[in-house]
Coordinates of C-alpha atoms and ligand atoms in Angstrom, one line a residue:
M1 CA -39.2 -4.6 83.0
L2 CA -40.4 -2.1 85.3
V3 CA -39.3 -2.5 89.0
V4 CA -39.4 -0.2 92.0
E5 CA -36.2 0.6 93.7
E6 CA -34.5 3.2 95.6
A7 CA -32.5 5.8 93.5
P8 CA -30.6 9.0 94.5
R9 CA -32.4 12.1 94.5
P10 CA -31.4 14.1 91.5
K11 CA -29.9 17.6 91.8
P12 CA -31.2 20.3 89.5
K13 CA -28.6 21.8 87.1
P14 CA -28.8 25.5 86.0
G15 CA -32.3 26.1 84.3
E16 CA -33.8 23.1 86.1
V17 CA -36.1 22.5 89.0
L18 CA -36.4 19.3 91.3
V19 CA -40.1 18.5 91.5
R20 CA -41.5 16.5 94.4
V21 CA -43.8 14.4 92.3
H22 CA -47.5 14.0 93.4
A23 CA -48.7 12.5 90.3
A24 CA -47.3 11.3 86.9
G25 CA -49.2 10.8 83.7
V26 CA -48.9 7.6 81.8
N27 CA -48.4 8.0 78.2
P28 CA -48.1 5.4 75.4
V29 CA -44.6 6.8 74.7
D30 CA -43.5 5.7 78.1
W31 CA -44.1 2.0 77.3
K32 CA -43.0 2.5 73.8
I33 CA -39.6 3.7 75.0
R34 CA -39.5 0.9 77.8
K35 CA -40.0 -1.6 74.9
G36 CA -37.2 -0.3 72.8
Y37 CA -39.5 1.0 70.0
M38 CA -37.9 4.4 70.2
R39 CA -34.2 3.3 70.6
A40 CA -33.0 5.2 67.5
A41 CA -34.7 8.4 68.5
A42 CA -34.5 8.1 72.4
P43 CA -31.7 5.8 73.4
L44 CA -31.8 4.9 77.0
Q45 CA -29.1 4.8 79.7
F46 CA -30.0 2.1 82.4
P47 CA -31.3 2.2 85.1
A48 CA -33.8 4.4 83.4
T49 CA -36.9 5.9 85.1
P50 CA -39.8 6.5 82.7
G51 CA -42.3 9.3 82.6
F52 CA -42.5 12.9 81.2
D53 CA -45.8 14.2 82.5
V54 CA -45.8 15.6 86.1
A55 CA -47.7 17.4 88.7
G56 CA -46.0 18.1 92.1
T57 CA -44.5 20.9 94.0
V58 CA -41.0 22.5 93.7
E59 CA -38.5 21.1 96.0
A60 CA -35.3 22.8 94.8
I61 CA -34.4 25.4 92.1
G62 CA -31.4 25.3 89.9
E63 CA -29.2 28.4 89.1
G64 CA -30.9 31.0 86.9
V65 CA -34.4 29.8 87.4
T66 CA -36.9 32.7 88.1
G67 CA -40.6 32.8 88.4
L68 CA -40.9 29.5 90.5
H69 CA -40.3 29.2 94.3
N70 CA -40.0 26.4 96.6
G71 CA -43.2 24.7 97.7
Q72 CA -45.2 26.0 94.6
A73 CA -47.6 23.5 93.0
V74 CA -46.6 23.1 89.3
F75 CA -47.4 20.8 86.4
G76 CA -45.9 20.2 82.9
R77 CA -43.0 18.1 81.5
G78 CA -40.3 16.5 83.5
S79 CA -37.9 13.5 83.0
G80 CA -38.2 10.3 84.9
T81 CA -41.4 11.4 86.6
Y82 CA -42.5 7.8 87.7
A83 CA -40.7 8.7 91.1
E84 CA -40.9 10.6 94.1
Y85 CA -38.6 13.3 92.9
A86 CA -38.0 14.3 89.2
L87 CA -36.1 16.9 87.3
A88 CA -37.8 19.3 84.9
I89 CA -36.5 22.1 82.9
A90 CA -38.1 25.2 84.4
N91 CA -39.5 26.6 81.1
Q92 CA -41.6 23.4 80.7
L93 CA -43.4 23.9 83.9
A94 CA -46.2 26.4 85.0
P95 CA -48.2 26.9 88.0
K96 CA -50.8 24.1 88.5
P97 CA -54.3 25.2 87.6
S98 CA -55.9 26.2 90.8
T99 CA -59.2 24.1 90.0
L100 CA -57.4 20.7 89.5
S101 CA -56.1 18.1 91.7
F102 CA -52.5 16.9 91.3
E103 CA -53.8 13.8 89.5
Q104 CA -55.9 15.7 87.2
A105 CA -53.0 18.1 86.5
A106 CA -50.7 15.1 85.7
A107 CA -53.1 14.2 83.0
V108 CA -52.8 17.5 81.0
N109 CA -49.2 18.2 79.3
I110 CA -48.6 15.7 76.6
G111 CA -52.3 15.4 75.8
A112 CA -53.2 19.0 75.6
V113 CA -49.8 20.2 74.1
T114 CA -50.0 17.7 71.4
A115 CA -53.8 18.3 70.5
W116 CA -52.9 22.1 70.5
A117 CA -50.0 21.6 68.1
G118 CA -51.9 19.2 65.8
L119 CA -54.9 21.4 65.5
F120 CA -53.7 24.8 65.7
E121 CA -50.1 24.8 64.4
A122 CA -50.1 21.7 61.8
A123 CA -53.8 21.9 60.7
R124 CA -54.5 25.4 61.4
V125 CA -58.1 24.8 62.4
Q126 CA -60.4 27.7 61.7
P127 CA -63.7 28.6 63.3
G128 CA -66.7 26.9 61.3
Q129 CA -64.5 24.1 59.9
Q130 CA -65.5 20.5 60.2
V131 CA -63.0 18.6 62.1
L132 CA -62.8 14.8 62.4
I133 CA -60.8 13.4 65.4
S134 CA -60.0 9.7 65.6
G135 CA -59.4 8.3 68.9
A136 CA -61.5 11.0 70.4
A137 CA -61.8 9.5 73.8
G138 CA -58.1 9.1 74.4
G139 CA -55.4 11.0 76.2
V140 CA -54.8 13.2 73.4
G141 CA -58.2 12.9 71.6
H142 CA -60.3 14.1 74.6
F143 CA -58.4 17.4 74.7
A144 CA -58.5 17.7 70.9
V145 CA -62.2 17.4 70.9
Q146 CA -62.6 20.2 73.4
L147 CA -59.9 22.5 71.9
A148 CA -61.5 22.1 68.5
R149 CA -64.7 23.2 69.9
W150 CA -63.3 26.0 71.9
K151 CA -62.0 27.4 68.5
G152 CA -65.4 27.3 67.1
A153 CA -65.0 24.2 64.7
R154 CA -67.7 21.5 64.4
V155 CA -66.3 18.3 65.7
I156 CA -66.9 14.7 64.8
G157 CA -64.9 12.1 66.9
T158 CA -64.4 8.3 66.5
S159 CA -64.5 5.9 69.3
S160 CA -65.7 2.4 70.5
A161 CA -69.6 2.2 71.3
A162 CA -68.6 2.4 75.0
N163 CA -67.2 6.0 74.5
V164 CA -69.6 7.3 72.0
N165 CA -71.7 9.3 74.6
Y166 CA -68.6 10.6 76.5
V167 CA -67.2 12.0 73.1
R168 CA -70.5 13.8 72.7
T169 CA -70.3 15.2 76.2
L170 CA -66.8 16.6 75.3
G171 CA -68.6 18.8 72.5
A172 CA -68.6 16.6 69.5
E173 CA -71.6 17.1 67.3
K174 CA -71.4 13.5 66.2
A175 CA -69.5 10.5 67.5
L176 CA -69.0 7.5 65.2
D177 CA -68.5 4.1 66.6
Y178 CA -65.6 2.7 64.6
H179 CA -66.8 -0.7 64.7
T180 CA -70.1 0.1 63.0
T181 CA -69.9 3.6 61.2
P182 CA -67.4 4.1 58.7
P183 CA -66.2 7.9 58.2
A184 CA -67.3 7.5 54.5
S185 CA -70.8 7.8 55.8
L186 CA -70.0 11.6 56.3
G187 CA -69.3 12.0 52.8
R188 CA -66.3 14.2 51.7
T189 CA -67.4 16.9 54.1
V190 CA -64.4 17.2 56.6
D191 CA -61.7 20.1 56.5
V192 CA -59.4 18.6 58.9
V193 CA -58.7 15.1 60.0
F194 CA -56.7 14.7 63.2
D195 CA -55.7 11.0 63.8
T196 CA -54.5 9.9 67.1
V197 CA -54.8 6.1 66.4
G198 CA -52.8 5.4 63.1
G199 CA -52.4 1.8 61.8
E200 CA -55.4 0.2 60.0
A201 CA -57.7 2.8 61.6
Q202 CA -56.1 5.6 59.6
T203 CA -57.0 4.4 56.0
P204 CA -60.9 4.9 56.2
L205 CA -60.4 8.5 57.5
W206 CA -59.4 9.7 54.1
D207 CA -62.8 8.9 52.8
A208 CA -64.3 11.8 54.8
L209 CA -61.7 14.4 53.8
K210 CA -62.7 17.2 51.4
P211 CA -60.6 17.7 48.4
D212 CA -57.8 19.9 49.5
G213 CA -58.5 19.3 53.2
I214 CA -55.5 18.5 55.5
F215 CA -54.8 15.2 57.2
V216 CA -52.7 15.5 60.3
T217 CA -51.6 12.4 62.3
I218 CA -49.6 11.9 65.6
A219 CA -49.6 8.1 65.1
G220 CA -47.2 7.4 62.3
R221 CA -46.1 9.5 59.5
I222 CA -47.9 10.6 56.2
T223 CA -45.8 11.8 53.3
E224 CA -46.9 14.6 51.2
E225 CA -47.0 12.2 48.3
T226 CA -49.6 10.1 50.0
A227 CA -51.7 13.1 50.8
K228 CA -51.5 14.2 47.3
Q229 CA -52.7 10.8 46.2
H230 CA -56.0 11.5 48.3
G231 CA -56.2 15.0 46.8
A232 CA -55.3 16.5 50.3
R233 CA -52.5 18.0 52.3
T234 CA -50.6 17.1 55.2
A235 CA -48.4 18.7 57.8
G236 CA -46.1 17.3 60.6
V237 CA -46.9 17.9 64.3
S238 CA -44.2 19.2 66.4
A239 CA -45.6 19.3 70.0
K240 CA -43.4 21.4 72.4
T241 CA -44.2 22.1 76.0
S242 CA -43.4 25.6 77.2
T243 CA -44.4 27.6 80.1
E244 CA -46.4 30.0 78.0
L245 CA -48.5 27.2 76.4
L246 CA -49.0 25.6 79.7
Q247 CA -50.2 28.9 81.1
M248 CA -52.6 29.2 78.1
I249 CA -54.0 25.7 78.7
S250 CA -54.2 26.3 82.4
G251 CA -56.4 29.5 81.8
L252 CA -58.8 27.4 79.7
I253 CA -59.0 24.9 82.4
D254 CA -59.6 27.3 85.3
S255 CA -62.3 29.1 83.3
G256 CA -64.0 25.7 82.7
Q257 CA -63.5 25.5 79.1
L258 CA -61.2 22.6 79.1
I259 CA -61.5 19.7 81.3
P260 CA -58.9 17.0 81.7
H261 CA -60.2 13.4 82.2
V262 CA -58.2 11.0 84.5
G263 CA -58.9 7.4 83.4
R264 CA -57.5 4.8 86.0
V265 CA -55.3 5.9 88.9
F266 CA -52.6 3.4 90.0
P267 CA -50.2 3.7 93.0
L268 CA -46.6 4.3 91.7
D269 CA -45.6 0.8 92.7
Q270 CA -48.2 -0.6 90.1
A271 CA -46.6 1.3 87.3
A272 CA -46.2 -2.1 85.4
A273 CA -50.1 -2.7 85.6
A274 CA -50.6 0.9 84.3
H275 CA -48.4 0.3 81.4
A276 CA -50.2 -3.0 80.6
L277 CA -53.5 -1.1 80.5
S278 CA -52.1 1.6 78.3
E279 CA -50.7 -0.9 75.9
Q280 CA -54.3 -2.1 75.2
G281 CA -55.0 1.2 73.6
H282 CA -58.5 1.7 74.8
G283 CA -60.1 3.8 77.5
R284 CA -61.0 7.4 78.4
G285 CA -58.6 10.2 79.2
R286 CA -55.1 9.6 80.7
I287 CA -54.0 7.0 83.0
V288 CA -52.3 8.5 86.1
L289 CA -49.8 7.2 88.8
K290 CA -50.5 8.7 92.2
V291 CA -47.1 9.0 93.9
R292 CA -47.9 11.1 97.0
Ligands
LIG301 N1 -46.3 12.6 67.9 C1 -46.6 13.0 69.1 O1 -46.2 14.1 69.5 C2 -47.5 12.2 70.0 C3 -47.8 12.7 71.3 C4 -48.8 12.0 72.0 C5 -49.3 10.8 71.7 N2 -48.8 10.4 70.4 C6 -49.2 9.0 70.0 O2 -50.7 9.0 69.8 C7 -51.3 7.8 70.0 C8 -52.5 8.1 71.0 O3 -52.0 8.5 72.2 P1 -52.9 8.8 73.4 O4 -52.3 9.3 74.6 O5 -54.2 9.6 73.0 O6 -53.4 7.3 73.6 P2 -54.6 6.6 74.5 O7 -54.8 7.5 75.7 O8 -54.1 5.2 74.9 O9 -56.0 6.7 73.7 C9 -56.1 5.8 72.7 C10 -57.5 5.9 72.2 O10 -57.6 5.3 71.0 C11 -59.0 4.9 70.8 N3 -59.1 4.0 69.7 C12 -58.5 2.7 69.7 N4 -58.7 2.0 68.6 C13 -59.4 2.8 67.8 C14 -60.0 2.9 66.6 N5 -59.9 1.9 65.7 N6 -60.5 4.0 66.1 C15 -60.8 5.1 66.8 N7 -60.3 5.2 68.2 C16 -59.6 4.1 68.5 C17 -59.4 4.3 72.1 O11 -60.7 4.6 72.3 P3 -61.7 3.3 72.6 O12 -61.5 2.9 74.1 O13 -63.1 4.0 72.5 O14 -61.5 2.2 71.6 C18 -58.5 5.2 73.2 O15 -59.4 6.3 73.7 C19 -50.3 6.8 70.6 O16 -49.7 6.1 69.6 C20 -49.2 7.8 71.1 O17 -47.8 7.3 71.2 C21 -47.9 10.9 69.6

């Protein structure tokens, strides 16, 4: 259960920064942890404050941290970011893109970093390739469409009917309504599948993949054996936030090549309502908590 309560202000250890949180991104992993689904990988000590994505200002700096200063606007990955103050490892923060509000900046980290890792590190997307992105309207998907386009790939996205036009505006050549248009309608023409939905929605995606194409998912796990059965390849996604990658992403944002989309904004004391909405698994872009 999520409750709002007073907690002591954390103190940064060496290498850490205390961030005065202005906005926090709400990711599916936050409620998956809250519900105990990640107990084995990420055990909790209670009371626990959820939240990883953050945008705010530097309030205090731990020993050994260089390159950041008090009062600086930053964004990236912290821990316990559904709070007025949260700790972050300094090399998982970067200066906030100057063109973004704090709410927009809080929508970036997990979405953009995961899309980057999936497309460019796991699938090694090349210019001219055809890339199919499932869940193209979501917090990760909307970055994936834009990043694949930026790389020079030809993008097809899947979404509900309500988001088909939105997915096109992100740069997809085609947007398939997953209720009416199966990926098999593309023939086996796709070089890369990037799946952000998983479950039953994953199976039909194989029908669009070229022989020897690559299938990458961030929602569940695909074994090499399963990929082979489809005449295809797979690779795991390891998304790691770093200052360097955030700066790269920030550059794309400030030059207008990547636009984060904020879905609904909730005040901090309505974090439970934000989780309930995220758990539905539909919508555009990233849900954000406005803290300040
Ligand atoms: N492994 C990792 O490192 C990693 C990192 C980040 C996220 N994830 C996981 O990846 C998943 C997606 O994360 P997210 O933040 O993008 O979630 P999200 O913001 O909730 O977006 C989910 C999207 O999925 C779409 N969708 C739902 N059912 C669909 C279907 N049958 N076919 C196609 N699209 C469908 C929705 O679009 P409509 O509204 O149009 O239905 C929605 O836009 C979550 O399970 C999350 O935990 C993993």
